[in-house]
């Protein structure tokens, strides 16, 4: 799984990059057919926004999360993506 990390109005530090990498390994445990991940971290005044697009085999999954803390926004993003990936996996099993 290749993770592309982009920051808008925020500098991507090593700790942020490591945090995103460790969180996305959680998604890889549930579904190992994730090809590419594009994560955008954005700062808008007081809100920290995290959004990601996952390129799966045959589909794309997109989610966004906002919080006042960037790490909390990343956690919310991972929770949303986790639910969507599990739903996609179940849909594939049914077919």
Short mmCIF file of N, CA, C and O in Angstrom, two decimals:
data_model
loop_
_atom_site.label_atom_id
_atom_site.label_comp_id
_atom_site.label_asym_id
_atom_site.label_seq_id
_atom_site.Cartn_x
_atom_site.Cartn_y
_atom_site.Cartn_z
N UNK A 1 0.85 -1.17 0.00
CA UNK A 1 0.00 0.00 0.00
C UNK A 1 0.90 1.23 0.00
O UNK A 1 1.76 1.39 0.84
N UNK A 2 0.64 2.11 -0.96
CA UNK A 2 1.40 3.35 -1.09
C UNK A 2 0.57 4.50 -0.55
O UNK A 2 -0.58 4.69 -0.95
N UNK A 3 1.14 5.28 0.35
CA UNK A 3 0.43 6.41 0.96
C UNK A 3 1.06 7.71 0.48
O UNK A 3 2.25 7.95 0.68
N UNK A 4 0.25 8.54 -0.18
CA UNK A 4 0.66 9.88 -0.60
C UNK A 4 0.07 10.87 0.39
O UNK A 4 -1.14 10.94 0.54
N UNK A 5 0.92 11.63 1.06
CA UNK A 5 0.49 12.56 2.10
C UNK A 5 0.75 13.98 1.64
O UNK A 5 1.88 14.32 1.28
N UNK A 6 -0.31 14.81 1.63
CA UNK A 6 -0.21 16.19 1.19
C UNK A 6 -0.72 17.11 2.29
O UNK A 6 -1.71 16.78 2.95
N UNK A 7 -0.08 18.24 2.48
CA UNK A 7 -0.51 19.20 3.47
C UNK A 7 -0.84 20.53 2.85
O UNK A 7 -0.04 21.07 2.09
N UNK A 8 -2.01 21.06 3.15
CA UNK A 8 -2.42 22.39 2.69
C UNK A 8 -2.41 23.31 3.91
O UNK A 8 -3.15 23.08 4.87
N UNK A 9 -1.55 24.29 3.89
CA UNK A 9 -1.40 25.25 4.99
C UNK A 9 -0.89 24.58 6.27
O UNK A 9 -1.10 25.09 7.36
N UNK A 10 -0.25 23.44 6.14
CA UNK A 10 0.33 22.75 7.28
C UNK A 10 1.58 22.01 6.81
O UNK A 10 1.62 21.50 5.69
N UNK A 11 2.60 22.01 7.65
CA UNK A 11 3.83 21.29 7.33
C UNK A 11 3.70 19.85 7.81
O UNK A 11 3.30 19.60 8.95
N UNK A 12 4.02 18.91 6.94
CA UNK A 12 3.94 17.49 7.29
C UNK A 12 5.22 17.12 8.03
O UNK A 12 6.29 17.02 7.43
N UNK A 13 5.10 16.92 9.33
CA UNK A 13 6.26 16.55 10.13
C UNK A 13 6.42 15.03 10.12
O UNK A 13 5.54 14.30 9.68
N UNK A 14 7.56 14.59 10.62
CA UNK A 14 7.81 13.15 10.69
C UNK A 14 6.82 12.45 11.62
O UNK A 14 6.40 11.33 11.35
N UNK A 15 6.45 13.12 12.71
CA UNK A 15 5.51 12.51 13.64
C UNK A 15 4.12 12.38 13.02
O UNK A 15 3.44 11.36 13.21
N UNK A 16 3.68 13.38 12.24
CA UNK A 16 2.40 13.28 11.54
C UNK A 16 2.42 12.16 10.52
O UNK A 16 1.48 11.37 10.41
N UNK A 17 3.51 12.06 9.78
CA UNK A 17 3.64 11.01 8.76
C UNK A 17 3.63 9.62 9.41
O UNK A 17 2.95 8.71 8.94
N UNK A 18 4.34 9.47 10.52
CA UNK A 18 4.37 8.19 11.21
C UNK A 18 3.00 7.84 11.78
O UNK A 18 2.58 6.68 11.74
N UNK A 19 2.29 8.84 12.29
CA UNK A 19 0.96 8.61 12.85
C UNK A 19 -0.01 8.14 11.77
O UNK A 19 -0.77 7.19 11.97
N UNK A 20 0.03 8.78 10.61
CA UNK A 20 -0.83 8.37 9.50
C UNK A 20 -0.48 6.96 9.04
O UNK A 20 -1.36 6.13 8.79
N UNK A 21 0.81 6.66 8.95
CA UNK A 21 1.23 5.32 8.52
C UNK A 21 0.74 4.24 9.49
O UNK A 21 0.23 3.19 9.05
N UNK A 22 0.86 4.48 10.79
CA UNK A 22 0.43 3.47 11.75
C UNK A 22 -1.08 3.30 11.73
O UNK A 22 -1.58 2.18 11.90
N UNK A 23 -1.81 4.38 11.53
CA UNK A 23 -3.27 4.29 11.50
C UNK A 23 -3.76 3.55 10.24
O UNK A 23 -4.74 2.81 10.29
N UNK A 24 -3.10 3.75 9.12
CA UNK A 24 -3.54 3.08 7.90
C UNK A 24 -3.18 1.60 7.87
O UNK A 24 -3.74 0.86 7.08
N UNK A 25 -2.26 1.17 8.72
CA UNK A 25 -2.01 -0.27 8.81
C UNK A 25 -3.21 -0.99 9.41
O UNK A 25 -3.44 -2.16 9.12
N UNK A 26 -4.02 -0.28 10.21
CA UNK A 26 -5.26 -0.84 10.75
C UNK A 26 -6.22 -1.20 9.61
O UNK A 26 -6.86 -2.25 9.64
N UNK A 27 -6.31 -0.33 8.60
CA UNK A 27 -7.16 -0.61 7.46
C UNK A 27 -6.66 -1.78 6.65
O UNK A 27 -7.44 -2.57 6.12
N UNK A 28 -5.35 -1.90 6.57
CA UNK A 28 -4.75 -2.98 5.79
C UNK A 28 -5.00 -4.34 6.43
O UNK A 28 -5.07 -5.35 5.73
N UNK A 29 -5.19 -4.39 7.75
CA UNK A 29 -5.52 -5.65 8.40
C UNK A 29 -6.90 -6.14 8.00
O UNK A 29 -7.13 -7.33 7.87
N UNK A 30 -7.85 -5.20 7.81
CA UNK A 30 -9.21 -5.59 7.45
C UNK A 30 -9.33 -5.98 5.97
O UNK A 30 -10.10 -6.87 5.62
N UNK A 31 -8.62 -5.29 5.12
CA UNK A 31 -8.77 -5.49 3.67
C UNK A 31 -7.42 -5.25 3.02
O UNK A 31 -6.92 -4.13 3.02
N UNK A 32 -6.82 -6.30 2.47
CA UNK A 32 -5.45 -6.20 1.97
C UNK A 32 -5.36 -5.83 0.49
O UNK A 32 -4.28 -5.81 -0.07
N UNK A 33 -6.49 -5.51 -0.16
CA UNK A 33 -6.46 -5.14 -1.58
C UNK A 33 -6.47 -3.63 -1.78
O UNK A 33 -7.01 -3.13 -2.77
N UNK A 34 -5.87 -2.89 -0.87
CA UNK A 34 -5.77 -1.44 -1.00
C UNK A 34 -4.51 -1.14 -1.82
O UNK A 34 -3.41 -1.49 -1.43
N UNK A 35 -4.70 -0.49 -2.96
CA UNK A 35 -3.58 -0.21 -3.85
C UNK A 35 -2.87 1.09 -3.50
O UNK A 35 -1.66 1.12 -3.34
N UNK A 36 -3.64 2.16 -3.40
CA UNK A 36 -3.06 3.49 -3.26
C UNK A 36 -3.94 4.32 -2.34
O UNK A 36 -5.15 4.22 -2.38
N UNK A 37 -3.31 5.15 -1.53
CA UNK A 37 -4.03 6.02 -0.61
C UNK A 37 -3.51 7.44 -0.80
O UNK A 37 -2.30 7.67 -0.81
N UNK A 38 -4.44 8.40 -0.95
CA UNK A 38 -4.06 9.79 -1.06
C UNK A 38 -4.69 10.54 0.10
O UNK A 38 -5.91 10.64 0.19
N UNK A 39 -3.87 11.07 1.01
CA UNK A 39 -4.34 11.76 2.21
C UNK A 39 -4.00 13.24 2.09
O UNK A 39 -2.87 13.59 1.76
N UNK A 40 -4.99 14.09 2.38
CA UNK A 40 -4.78 15.53 2.38
C UNK A 40 -5.11 16.06 3.77
O UNK A 40 -6.21 15.85 4.28
N UNK A 41 -4.13 16.73 4.39
CA UNK A 41 -4.32 17.36 5.69
C UNK A 41 -4.40 18.86 5.45
O UNK A 41 -3.52 19.44 4.82
N UNK A 42 -5.46 19.49 5.97
CA UNK A 42 -5.73 20.88 5.68
C UNK A 42 -6.04 21.63 6.96
O UNK A 42 -6.70 21.10 7.85
N UNK A 43 -5.57 22.86 7.06
CA UNK A 43 -5.86 23.71 8.21
C UNK A 43 -6.66 24.92 7.72
O UNK A 43 -6.22 25.64 6.83
N UNK A 44 -7.85 25.12 8.31
CA UNK A 44 -8.69 26.27 7.99
C UNK A 44 -9.04 26.97 9.30
O UNK A 44 -9.90 26.51 10.04
N UNK A 45 -8.36 28.05 9.58
CA UNK A 45 -8.50 28.81 10.82
C UNK A 45 -8.40 27.90 12.04
O UNK A 45 -7.33 27.44 12.37
N UNK A 46 -9.52 27.60 12.71
CA UNK A 46 -9.45 26.76 13.91
C UNK A 46 -9.72 25.29 13.64
O UNK A 46 -9.48 24.45 14.51
N UNK A 47 -10.23 24.96 12.47
CA UNK A 47 -10.56 23.58 12.15
C UNK A 47 -9.41 22.89 11.43
O UNK A 47 -8.80 23.46 10.53
N UNK A 48 -9.14 21.68 11.84
CA UNK A 48 -8.16 20.82 11.17
C UNK A 48 -8.97 19.80 10.37
O UNK A 48 -9.86 19.16 10.92
N UNK A 49 -8.66 19.64 9.10
CA UNK A 49 -9.45 18.77 8.24
C UNK A 49 -8.54 17.70 7.64
O UNK A 49 -7.46 18.01 7.13
N UNK A 50 -9.00 16.47 7.68
CA UNK A 50 -8.28 15.36 7.07
C UNK A 50 -9.21 14.68 6.08
O UNK A 50 -10.37 14.42 6.40
N UNK A 51 -8.72 14.42 4.88
CA UNK A 51 -9.52 13.71 3.89
C UNK A 51 -8.62 12.71 3.17
O UNK A 51 -7.41 12.92 3.03
N UNK A 52 -9.24 11.62 2.74
CA UNK A 52 -8.46 10.56 2.11
C UNK A 52 -9.28 9.87 1.03
O UNK A 52 -10.50 9.75 1.13
N UNK A 53 -8.58 9.41 0.00
CA UNK A 53 -9.16 8.62 -1.07
C UNK A 53 -8.38 7.31 -1.14
O UNK A 53 -7.16 7.32 -1.29
N UNK A 54 -9.10 6.19 -1.00
CA UNK A 54 -8.49 4.88 -1.10
C UNK A 54 -8.84 4.28 -2.45
O UNK A 54 -10.01 4.27 -2.83
N UNK A 55 -7.85 3.80 -3.16
CA UNK A 55 -8.07 3.14 -4.44
C UNK A 55 -8.01 1.64 -4.18
O UNK A 55 -6.95 1.08 -3.89
N UNK A 56 -9.18 1.01 -4.24
CA UNK A 56 -9.28 -0.43 -4.02
C UNK A 56 -9.40 -1.12 -5.37
O UNK A 56 -9.56 -0.47 -6.40
N UNK A 57 -9.35 -2.44 -5.36
CA UNK A 57 -9.58 -3.18 -6.60
C UNK A 57 -11.04 -3.04 -6.99
O UNK A 57 -11.92 -3.60 -6.36
N UNK A 58 -11.31 -2.27 -8.02
CA UNK A 58 -12.67 -2.11 -8.52
C UNK A 58 -13.47 -0.99 -7.90
O UNK A 58 -14.63 -0.83 -8.24
N UNK A 59 -12.92 -0.22 -7.00
CA UNK A 59 -13.69 0.84 -6.35
C UNK A 59 -12.76 1.90 -5.77
O UNK A 59 -11.56 1.70 -5.65
N UNK A 60 -13.38 3.03 -5.41
CA UNK A 60 -12.69 4.09 -4.67
C UNK A 60 -13.52 4.44 -3.46
O UNK A 60 -14.75 4.46 -3.53
N UNK A 61 -12.85 4.70 -2.35
CA UNK A 61 -13.52 5.08 -1.10
C UNK A 61 -12.97 6.44 -0.69
O UNK A 61 -11.76 6.65 -0.68
N UNK A 62 -13.89 7.36 -0.35
CA UNK A 62 -13.50 8.72 0.04
C UNK A 62 -14.16 9.08 1.37
O UNK A 62 -15.32 8.73 1.61
N UNK A 63 -13.41 9.76 2.24
CA UNK A 63 -13.96 10.22 3.52
C UNK A 63 -13.25 11.48 3.95
O UNK A 63 -12.09 11.73 3.59
N UNK A 64 -13.97 12.29 4.76
CA UNK A 64 -13.38 13.49 5.35
C UNK A 64 -13.75 13.54 6.82
O UNK A 64 -14.76 12.96 7.24
N UNK A 65 -12.92 14.22 7.60
CA UNK A 65 -13.19 14.41 9.02
C UNK A 65 -12.59 15.74 9.46
O UNK A 65 -11.51 16.12 9.00
N UNK A 66 -13.32 16.43 10.33
CA UNK A 66 -12.85 17.72 10.85
C UNK A 66 -12.85 17.70 12.37
O UNK A 66 -13.70 17.07 12.99
N UNK A 67 -11.86 18.37 12.95
CA UNK A 67 -11.75 18.49 14.40
C UNK A 67 -10.82 19.66 14.69
O UNK A 67 -10.14 20.16 13.80
N UNK A 68 -10.77 20.07 15.95
CA UNK A 68 -9.85 21.15 16.30
C UNK A 68 -8.42 20.65 16.46
O UNK A 68 -7.49 21.44 16.44
N UNK A 69 -8.25 19.34 16.63
CA UNK A 69 -6.94 18.71 16.75
C UNK A 69 -6.70 17.83 15.53
O UNK A 69 -7.58 17.05 15.14
N UNK A 70 -5.53 17.94 14.91
CA UNK A 70 -5.25 17.19 13.69
C UNK A 70 -5.24 15.68 13.94
O UNK A 70 -5.74 14.90 13.14
N UNK A 71 -4.68 15.26 15.07
CA UNK A 71 -4.62 13.83 15.38
C UNK A 71 -6.02 13.26 15.58
O UNK A 71 -6.32 12.15 15.15
N UNK A 72 -6.91 14.03 16.19
CA UNK A 72 -8.30 13.59 16.37
C UNK A 72 -9.02 13.54 15.02
O UNK A 72 -9.84 12.64 14.78
N UNK A 73 -8.71 14.46 14.13
CA UNK A 73 -9.29 14.44 12.79
C UNK A 73 -8.84 13.20 12.02
O UNK A 73 -9.64 12.56 11.32
N UNK A 74 -7.58 12.83 12.17
CA UNK A 74 -7.06 11.62 11.52
C UNK A 74 -7.75 10.39 12.10
O UNK A 74 -8.11 9.46 11.36
N UNK A 75 -7.95 10.35 13.42
CA UNK A 75 -8.65 9.23 14.04
C UNK A 75 -10.07 9.10 13.50
O UNK A 75 -10.54 8.00 13.20
N UNK A 76 -10.78 10.22 13.40
CA UNK A 76 -12.14 10.19 12.86
C UNK A 76 -12.16 9.73 11.41
O UNK A 76 -13.05 8.99 10.99
N UNK A 77 -11.16 10.15 10.65
CA UNK A 77 -11.05 9.74 9.26
C UNK A 77 -10.85 8.24 9.15
O UNK A 77 -11.50 7.57 8.34
N UNK A 78 -9.98 7.70 9.97
CA UNK A 78 -9.71 6.26 9.94
C UNK A 78 -10.96 5.47 10.32
O UNK A 78 -11.25 4.44 9.71
N UNK A 79 -11.71 5.95 11.31
CA UNK A 79 -12.95 5.27 11.69
C UNK A 79 -13.94 5.22 10.53
O UNK A 79 -14.55 4.18 10.26
N UNK A 80 -14.10 6.33 9.83
CA UNK A 80 -15.01 6.38 8.70
C UNK A 80 -14.55 5.46 7.57
O UNK A 80 -15.34 4.72 6.99
N UNK A 81 -13.26 5.51 7.27
CA UNK A 81 -12.73 4.67 6.21
C UNK A 81 -12.83 3.19 6.56
O UNK A 81 -13.10 2.36 5.70
N UNK A 82 -12.62 2.87 7.84
CA UNK A 82 -12.71 1.49 8.30
C UNK A 82 -14.11 0.93 8.04
O UNK A 82 -14.27 -0.17 7.52
N UNK A 83 -15.13 1.71 8.41
CA UNK A 83 -16.51 1.27 8.18
C UNK A 83 -16.79 1.08 6.69
O UNK A 83 -17.43 0.10 6.28
N UNK A 84 -16.31 2.00 5.86
CA UNK A 84 -16.56 1.90 4.43
C UNK A 84 -15.83 0.73 3.79
O UNK A 84 -16.37 0.06 2.92
N UNK A 85 -14.60 0.47 4.24
CA UNK A 85 -13.83 -0.65 3.69
C UNK A 85 -14.47 -1.98 4.08
O UNK A 85 -14.57 -2.90 3.25
N UNK A 86 -14.93 -2.10 5.32
CA UNK A 86 -15.59 -3.33 5.74
C UNK A 86 -16.88 -3.53 4.95
O UNK A 86 -17.20 -4.65 4.53
N UNK A 87 -17.63 -2.46 4.70
CA UNK A 87 -18.85 -2.54 3.91
C UNK A 87 -18.54 -3.00 2.49
O UNK A 87 -19.25 -3.83 1.92
N UNK A 88 -17.47 -2.46 1.91
CA UNK A 88 -17.05 -2.86 0.56
C UNK A 88 -16.63 -4.33 0.52
O UNK A 88 -16.98 -5.05 -0.42
N UNK A 89 -15.94 -4.76 1.55
CA UNK A 89 -15.49 -6.16 1.62
C UNK A 89 -16.69 -7.10 1.70
O UNK A 89 -16.71 -8.14 1.04
N UNK A 90 -17.68 -6.75 2.50
CA UNK A 90 -18.89 -7.56 2.62
C UNK A 90 -19.65 -7.59 1.29
O UNK A 90 -20.21 -8.63 0.91
N UNK A 91 -19.68 -6.48 0.59
CA UNK A 91 -20.36 -6.42 -0.69
C UNK A 91 -19.68 -7.35 -1.71
O UNK A 91 -20.35 -8.02 -2.49
N UNK A 92 -18.37 -7.40 -1.68
CA UNK A 92 -17.63 -8.29 -2.58
C UNK A 92 -17.91 -9.75 -2.24
O UNK A 92 -18.08 -10.59 -3.13
N UNK A 93 -17.97 -10.07 -0.95
CA UNK A 93 -18.25 -11.44 -0.54
C UNK A 93 -19.61 -11.91 -1.00
O UNK A 93 -19.80 -13.07 -1.35
N UNK A 94 -20.62 -11.00 -0.98
CA UNK A 94 -21.97 -11.37 -1.38
C UNK A 94 -22.07 -11.67 -2.86
O UNK A 94 -22.90 -12.47 -3.27
N UNK A 95 -21.23 -11.04 -3.67
CA UNK A 95 -21.28 -11.31 -5.12
C UNK A 95 -20.51 -12.53 -5.39
O UNK A 95 -20.49 -13.40 -5.84
#
